[in-house]
mmCIF file of C-alpha atoms in Angstrom:
data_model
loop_
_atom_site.group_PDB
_atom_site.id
_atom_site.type_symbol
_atom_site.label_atom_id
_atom_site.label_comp_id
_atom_site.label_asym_id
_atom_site.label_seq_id
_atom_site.Cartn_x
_atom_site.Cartn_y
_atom_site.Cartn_z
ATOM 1 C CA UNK N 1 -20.862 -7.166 -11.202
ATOM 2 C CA UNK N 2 -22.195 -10.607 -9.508
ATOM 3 C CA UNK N 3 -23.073 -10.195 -5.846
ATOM 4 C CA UNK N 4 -20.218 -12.351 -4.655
ATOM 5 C CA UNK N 5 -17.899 -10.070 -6.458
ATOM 6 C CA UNK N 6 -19.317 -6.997 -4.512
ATOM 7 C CA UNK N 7 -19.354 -8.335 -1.237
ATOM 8 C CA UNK N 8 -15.414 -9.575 -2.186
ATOM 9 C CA UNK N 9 -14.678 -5.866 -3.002
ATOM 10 C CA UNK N 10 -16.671 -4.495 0.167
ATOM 11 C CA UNK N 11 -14.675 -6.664 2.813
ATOM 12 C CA UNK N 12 -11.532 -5.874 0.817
ATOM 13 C CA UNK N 13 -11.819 -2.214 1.126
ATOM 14 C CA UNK N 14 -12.931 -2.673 4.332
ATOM 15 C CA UNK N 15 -10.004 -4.999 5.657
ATOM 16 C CA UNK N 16 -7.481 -2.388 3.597
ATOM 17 C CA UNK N 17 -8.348 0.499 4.866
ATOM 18 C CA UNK N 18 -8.527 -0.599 8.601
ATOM 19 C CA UNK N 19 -12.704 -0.417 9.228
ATOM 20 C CA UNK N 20 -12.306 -4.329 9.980
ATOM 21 C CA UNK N 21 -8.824 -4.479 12.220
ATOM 22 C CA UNK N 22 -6.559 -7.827 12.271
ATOM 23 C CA UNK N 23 -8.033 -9.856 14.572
ATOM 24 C CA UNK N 24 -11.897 -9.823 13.696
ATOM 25 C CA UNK N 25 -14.277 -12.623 13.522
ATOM 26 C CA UNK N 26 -15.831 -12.545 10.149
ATOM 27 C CA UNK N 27 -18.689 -14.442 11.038
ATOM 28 C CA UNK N 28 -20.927 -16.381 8.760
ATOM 29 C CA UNK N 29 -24.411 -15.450 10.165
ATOM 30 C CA UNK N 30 -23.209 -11.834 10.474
ATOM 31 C CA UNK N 31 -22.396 -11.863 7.282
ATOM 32 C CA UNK N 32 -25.054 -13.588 5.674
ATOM 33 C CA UNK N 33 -27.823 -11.153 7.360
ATOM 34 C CA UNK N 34 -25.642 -8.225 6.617
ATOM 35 C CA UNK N 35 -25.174 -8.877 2.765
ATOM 36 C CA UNK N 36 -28.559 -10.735 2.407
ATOM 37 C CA UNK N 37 -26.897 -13.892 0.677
ATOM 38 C CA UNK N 38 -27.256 -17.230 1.905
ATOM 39 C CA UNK N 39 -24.053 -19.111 3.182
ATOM 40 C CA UNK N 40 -23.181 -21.124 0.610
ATOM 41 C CA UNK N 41 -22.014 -18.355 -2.098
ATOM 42 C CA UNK N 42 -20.652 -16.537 1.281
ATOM 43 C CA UNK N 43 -18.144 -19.125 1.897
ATOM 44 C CA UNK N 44 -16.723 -18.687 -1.940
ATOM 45 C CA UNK N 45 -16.393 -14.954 -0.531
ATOM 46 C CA UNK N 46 -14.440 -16.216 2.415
ATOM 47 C CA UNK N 47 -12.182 -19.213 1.279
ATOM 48 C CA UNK N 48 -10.913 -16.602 -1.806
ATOM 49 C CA UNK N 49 -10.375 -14.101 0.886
ATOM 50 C CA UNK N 50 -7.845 -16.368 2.473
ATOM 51 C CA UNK N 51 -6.194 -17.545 -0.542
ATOM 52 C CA UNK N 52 -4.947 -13.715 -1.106
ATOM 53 C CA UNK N 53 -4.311 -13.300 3.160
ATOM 54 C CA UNK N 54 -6.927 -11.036 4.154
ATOM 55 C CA UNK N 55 -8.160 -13.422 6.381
ATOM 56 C CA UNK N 56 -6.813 -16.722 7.914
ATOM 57 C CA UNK N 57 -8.732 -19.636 9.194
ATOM 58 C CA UNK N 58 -8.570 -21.047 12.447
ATOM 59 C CA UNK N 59 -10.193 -24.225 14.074
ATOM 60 C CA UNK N 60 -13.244 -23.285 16.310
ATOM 61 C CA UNK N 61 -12.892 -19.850 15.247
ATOM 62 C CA UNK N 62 -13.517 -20.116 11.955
ATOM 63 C CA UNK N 63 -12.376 -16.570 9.349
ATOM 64 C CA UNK N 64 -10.652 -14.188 11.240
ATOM 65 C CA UNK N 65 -9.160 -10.720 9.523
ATOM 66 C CA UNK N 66 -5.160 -11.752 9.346
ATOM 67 C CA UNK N 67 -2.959 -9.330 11.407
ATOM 68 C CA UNK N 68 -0.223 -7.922 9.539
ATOM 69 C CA UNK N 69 2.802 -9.643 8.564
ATOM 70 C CA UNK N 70 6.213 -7.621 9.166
ATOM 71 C CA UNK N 71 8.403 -9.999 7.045
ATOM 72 C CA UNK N 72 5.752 -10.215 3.996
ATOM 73 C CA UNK N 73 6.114 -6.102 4.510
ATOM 74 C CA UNK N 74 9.517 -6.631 4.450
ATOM 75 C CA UNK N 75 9.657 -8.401 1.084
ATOM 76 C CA UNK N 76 7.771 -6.169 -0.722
ATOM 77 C CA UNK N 77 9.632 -2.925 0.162
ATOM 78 C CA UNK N 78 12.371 -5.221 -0.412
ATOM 79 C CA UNK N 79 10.940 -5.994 -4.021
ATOM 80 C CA UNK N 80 10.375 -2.306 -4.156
ATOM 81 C CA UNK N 81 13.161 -0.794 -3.435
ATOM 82 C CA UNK N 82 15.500 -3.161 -5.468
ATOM 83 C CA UNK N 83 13.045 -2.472 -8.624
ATOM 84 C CA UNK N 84 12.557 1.487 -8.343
ATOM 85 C CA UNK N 85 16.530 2.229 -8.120
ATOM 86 C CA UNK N 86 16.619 0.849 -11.193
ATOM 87 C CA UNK N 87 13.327 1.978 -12.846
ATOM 88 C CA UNK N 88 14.180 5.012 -11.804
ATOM 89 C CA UNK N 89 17.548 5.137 -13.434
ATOM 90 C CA UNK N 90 16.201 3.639 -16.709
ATOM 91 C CA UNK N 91 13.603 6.878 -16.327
ATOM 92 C CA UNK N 92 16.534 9.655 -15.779
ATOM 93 C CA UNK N 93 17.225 8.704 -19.434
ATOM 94 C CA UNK N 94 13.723 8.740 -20.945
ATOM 95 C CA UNK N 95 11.370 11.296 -19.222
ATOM 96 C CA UNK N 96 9.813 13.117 -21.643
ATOM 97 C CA UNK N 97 8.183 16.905 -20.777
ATOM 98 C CA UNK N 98 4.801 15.578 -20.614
ATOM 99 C CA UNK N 99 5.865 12.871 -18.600
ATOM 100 C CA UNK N 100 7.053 15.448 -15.754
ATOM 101 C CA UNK N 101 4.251 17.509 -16.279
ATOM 102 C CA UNK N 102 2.295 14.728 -15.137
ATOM 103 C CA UNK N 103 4.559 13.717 -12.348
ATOM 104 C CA UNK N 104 4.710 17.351 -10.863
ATOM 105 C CA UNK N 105 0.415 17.407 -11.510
ATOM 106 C CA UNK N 106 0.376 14.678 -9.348
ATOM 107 C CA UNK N 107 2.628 15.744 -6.614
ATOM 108 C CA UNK N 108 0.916 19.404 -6.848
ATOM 109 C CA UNK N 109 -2.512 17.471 -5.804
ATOM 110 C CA UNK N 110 -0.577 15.233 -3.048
ATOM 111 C CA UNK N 111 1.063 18.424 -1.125
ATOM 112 C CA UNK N 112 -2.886 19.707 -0.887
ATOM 113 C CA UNK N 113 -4.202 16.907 0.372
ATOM 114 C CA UNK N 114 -1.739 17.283 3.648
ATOM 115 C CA UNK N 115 -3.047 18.650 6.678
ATOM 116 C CA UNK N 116 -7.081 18.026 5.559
ATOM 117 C CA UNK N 117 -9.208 16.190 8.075
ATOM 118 C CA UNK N 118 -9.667 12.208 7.231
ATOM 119 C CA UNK N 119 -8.438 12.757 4.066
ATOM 120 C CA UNK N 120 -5.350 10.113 4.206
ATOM 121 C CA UNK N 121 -7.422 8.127 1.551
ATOM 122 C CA UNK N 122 -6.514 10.723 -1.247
ATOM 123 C CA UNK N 123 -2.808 10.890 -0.182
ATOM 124 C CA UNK N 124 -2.143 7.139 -0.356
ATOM 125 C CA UNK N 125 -4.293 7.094 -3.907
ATOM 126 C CA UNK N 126 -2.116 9.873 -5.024
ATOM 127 C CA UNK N 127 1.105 8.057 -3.544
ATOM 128 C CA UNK N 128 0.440 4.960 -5.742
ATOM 129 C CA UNK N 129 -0.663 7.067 -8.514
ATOM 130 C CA UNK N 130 3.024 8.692 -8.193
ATOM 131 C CA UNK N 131 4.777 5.402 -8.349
ATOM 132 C CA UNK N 132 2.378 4.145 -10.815
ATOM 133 C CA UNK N 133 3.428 6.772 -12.998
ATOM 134 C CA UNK N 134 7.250 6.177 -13.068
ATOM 135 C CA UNK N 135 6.818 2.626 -13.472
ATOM 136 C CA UNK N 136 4.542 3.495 -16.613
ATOM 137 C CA UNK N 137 6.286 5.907 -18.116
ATOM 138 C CA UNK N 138 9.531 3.705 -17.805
ATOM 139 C CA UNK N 139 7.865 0.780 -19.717
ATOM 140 C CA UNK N 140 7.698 -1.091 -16.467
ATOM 141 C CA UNK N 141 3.707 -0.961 -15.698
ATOM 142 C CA UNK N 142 3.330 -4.714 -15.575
ATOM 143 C CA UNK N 143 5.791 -5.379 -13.277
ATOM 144 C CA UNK N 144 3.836 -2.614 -10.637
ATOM 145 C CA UNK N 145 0.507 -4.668 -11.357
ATOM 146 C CA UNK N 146 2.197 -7.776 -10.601
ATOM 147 C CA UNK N 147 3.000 -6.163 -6.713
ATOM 148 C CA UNK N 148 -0.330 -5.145 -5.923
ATOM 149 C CA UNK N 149 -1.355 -8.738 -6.009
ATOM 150 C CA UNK N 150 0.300 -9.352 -2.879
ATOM 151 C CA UNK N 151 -0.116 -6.190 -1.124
ATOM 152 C CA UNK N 152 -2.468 -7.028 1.310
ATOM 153 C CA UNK N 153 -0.101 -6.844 4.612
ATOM 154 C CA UNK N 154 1.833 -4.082 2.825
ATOM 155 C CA UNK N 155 -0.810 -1.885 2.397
ATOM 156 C CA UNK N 156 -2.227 -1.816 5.722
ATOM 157 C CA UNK N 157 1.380 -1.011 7.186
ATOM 158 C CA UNK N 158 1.407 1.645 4.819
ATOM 159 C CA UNK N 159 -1.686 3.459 6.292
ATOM 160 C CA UNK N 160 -0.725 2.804 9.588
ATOM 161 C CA UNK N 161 2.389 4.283 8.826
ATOM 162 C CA UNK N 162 1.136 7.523 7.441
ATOM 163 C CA UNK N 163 -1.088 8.348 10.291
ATOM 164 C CA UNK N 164 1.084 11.008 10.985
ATOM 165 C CA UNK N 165 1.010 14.331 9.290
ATOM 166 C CA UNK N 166 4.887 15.137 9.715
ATOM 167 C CA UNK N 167 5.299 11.616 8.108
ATOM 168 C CA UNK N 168 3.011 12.682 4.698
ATOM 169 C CA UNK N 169 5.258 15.921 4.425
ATOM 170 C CA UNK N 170 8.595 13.762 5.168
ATOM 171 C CA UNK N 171 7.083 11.582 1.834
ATOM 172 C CA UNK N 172 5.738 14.277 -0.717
ATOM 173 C CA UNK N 173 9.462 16.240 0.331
ATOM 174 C CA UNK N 174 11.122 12.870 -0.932
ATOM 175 C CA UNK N 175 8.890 12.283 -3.681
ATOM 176 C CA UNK N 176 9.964 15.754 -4.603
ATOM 177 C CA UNK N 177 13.995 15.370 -4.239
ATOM 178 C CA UNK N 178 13.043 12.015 -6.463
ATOM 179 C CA UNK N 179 11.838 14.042 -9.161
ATOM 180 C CA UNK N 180 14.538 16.800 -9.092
ATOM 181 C CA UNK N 181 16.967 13.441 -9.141
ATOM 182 C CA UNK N 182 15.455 12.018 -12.662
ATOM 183 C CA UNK N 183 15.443 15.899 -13.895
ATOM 184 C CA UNK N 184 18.748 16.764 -13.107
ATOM 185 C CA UNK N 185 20.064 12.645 -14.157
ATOM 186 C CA UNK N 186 21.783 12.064 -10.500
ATOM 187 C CA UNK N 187 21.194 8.436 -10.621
ATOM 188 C CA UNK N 188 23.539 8.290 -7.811
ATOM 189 C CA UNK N 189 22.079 9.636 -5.340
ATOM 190 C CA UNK N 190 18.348 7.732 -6.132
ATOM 191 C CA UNK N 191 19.156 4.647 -4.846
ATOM 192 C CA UNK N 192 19.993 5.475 -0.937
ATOM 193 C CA UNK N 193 17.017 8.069 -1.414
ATOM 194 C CA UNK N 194 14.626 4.793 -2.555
ATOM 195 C CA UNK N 195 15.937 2.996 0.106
ATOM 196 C CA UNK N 196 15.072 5.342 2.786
ATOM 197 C CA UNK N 197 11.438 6.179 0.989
ATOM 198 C CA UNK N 198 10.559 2.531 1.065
ATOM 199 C CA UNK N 199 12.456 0.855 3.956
ATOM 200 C CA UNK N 200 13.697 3.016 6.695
ATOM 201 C CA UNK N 201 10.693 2.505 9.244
ATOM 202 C CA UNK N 202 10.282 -1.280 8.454
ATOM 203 C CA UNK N 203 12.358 -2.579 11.976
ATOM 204 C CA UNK N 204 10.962 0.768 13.866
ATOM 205 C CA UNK N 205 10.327 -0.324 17.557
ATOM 206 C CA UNK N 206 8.218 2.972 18.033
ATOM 207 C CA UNK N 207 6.056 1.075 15.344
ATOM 208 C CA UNK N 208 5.716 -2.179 16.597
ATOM 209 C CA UNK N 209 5.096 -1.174 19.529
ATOM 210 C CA UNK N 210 2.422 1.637 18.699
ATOM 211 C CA UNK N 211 0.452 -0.616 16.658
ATOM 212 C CA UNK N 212 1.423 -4.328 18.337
ATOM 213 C CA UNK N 213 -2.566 -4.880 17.932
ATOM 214 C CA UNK N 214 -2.142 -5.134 14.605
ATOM 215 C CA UNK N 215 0.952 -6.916 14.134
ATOM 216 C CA UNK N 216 1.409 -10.873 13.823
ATOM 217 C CA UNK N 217 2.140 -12.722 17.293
ATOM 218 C CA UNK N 218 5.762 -13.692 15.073
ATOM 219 C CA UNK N 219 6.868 -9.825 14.967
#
């Protein structure tokens, strides 16, 4: 891996999982001493940063980290939603025994992983490794690729969401009730259930208000 591609991962990770918060000046100099590059190859880093919104530009200021974006949230649990009801219907029909066997493995590890100190990382991995799944095992993998490439302001409204312990046991209960759903082929009743899973908080005042920090000045 070329230098330019670590320090790319690095301030991804970083901006994703919150170290650097909306609003930070990514400065050059900082950055160059910090990752021991020169500027030049540092402002590839940058300008493809901003071309997938984890940072914008502004005059005098220069890179800052983006704040989060309610209505790009909002059309990607929009997305979501509209493509899991029906995923998940396609699945009800299809779901082989090894295929739940893997679903229930992976649920199993999530419902662990609640309640442990700092250890939200693991729940979200095993979150998208649940929804992964469905999409996979319903033939449907490429179109859950195609999301994460513009996940940036999603993802960070995820983990802000799921600071909450009562809020992880609220998801790995639905994620549950989904499962018993494709088992027991009550397509009906997945699609309000996927709606509430992805979209229910989205226009929460308790959360733009909580986290207004972190939130585009448009929200």
């Amino acid at each position: 891996m070329s230098i330019k591609a670590e320090i790319m991962n690095t301030l991804k990770h970083e901006i994703l999982t919150l170290s650097l918060k909306p609003g930070t000046i990514l400065s050059e100099t900082a950055l160059s001493e910090r990752f021991q590059i020169s500027r030049t190859p540092l402002r590839d880093v940058l300008k493809q940063l901003a071309l997938e919104s984890y940072t914008d530009i502004y005059p005098k200021k220069g890179n800052i980290v983006s704040y989060i974006d309610l209505e790009s949230v909002e059309q990607i649990t929009y997305l979501r939603s509209t493509l899991e009801k029906e995923i998940l219907k396609d699945l009800s029909s299809q779901l082989l025994l090894t295929g739940l066997h893997e679903l229930k493995e992976i649920l199993e590890k999530q419902r662990e992983v609640i309640g442990k100190e700092n250890d939200i990382d693991s729940f979200l991995n095993l979150d998208d490794a649940f929804h992964r799944a469905m999409y996979r095992l319903a033939g449907r993998e490429f179109l859950w690729n195609l999301i994460q490439q513009s996940n940036v302001h999603y993802l960070r409204y995820r983990r802000l969401h799921m600071l909450k312990t009562e809020k992880l046991e609220g998801i790995w209960k639905e994620h549950q009730t989904l499962l018993e759903l494709l088992v027991h082929k009550e397509t009906e009743k997945i699609g309000p259930l996927i709606h509430h899973h992805l979209r229910e908080d989205i226009h929460s005042l308790d959360f733009q208000e909580n986290f207004s920090e972190y939130l585009s000045k448009g929200v």
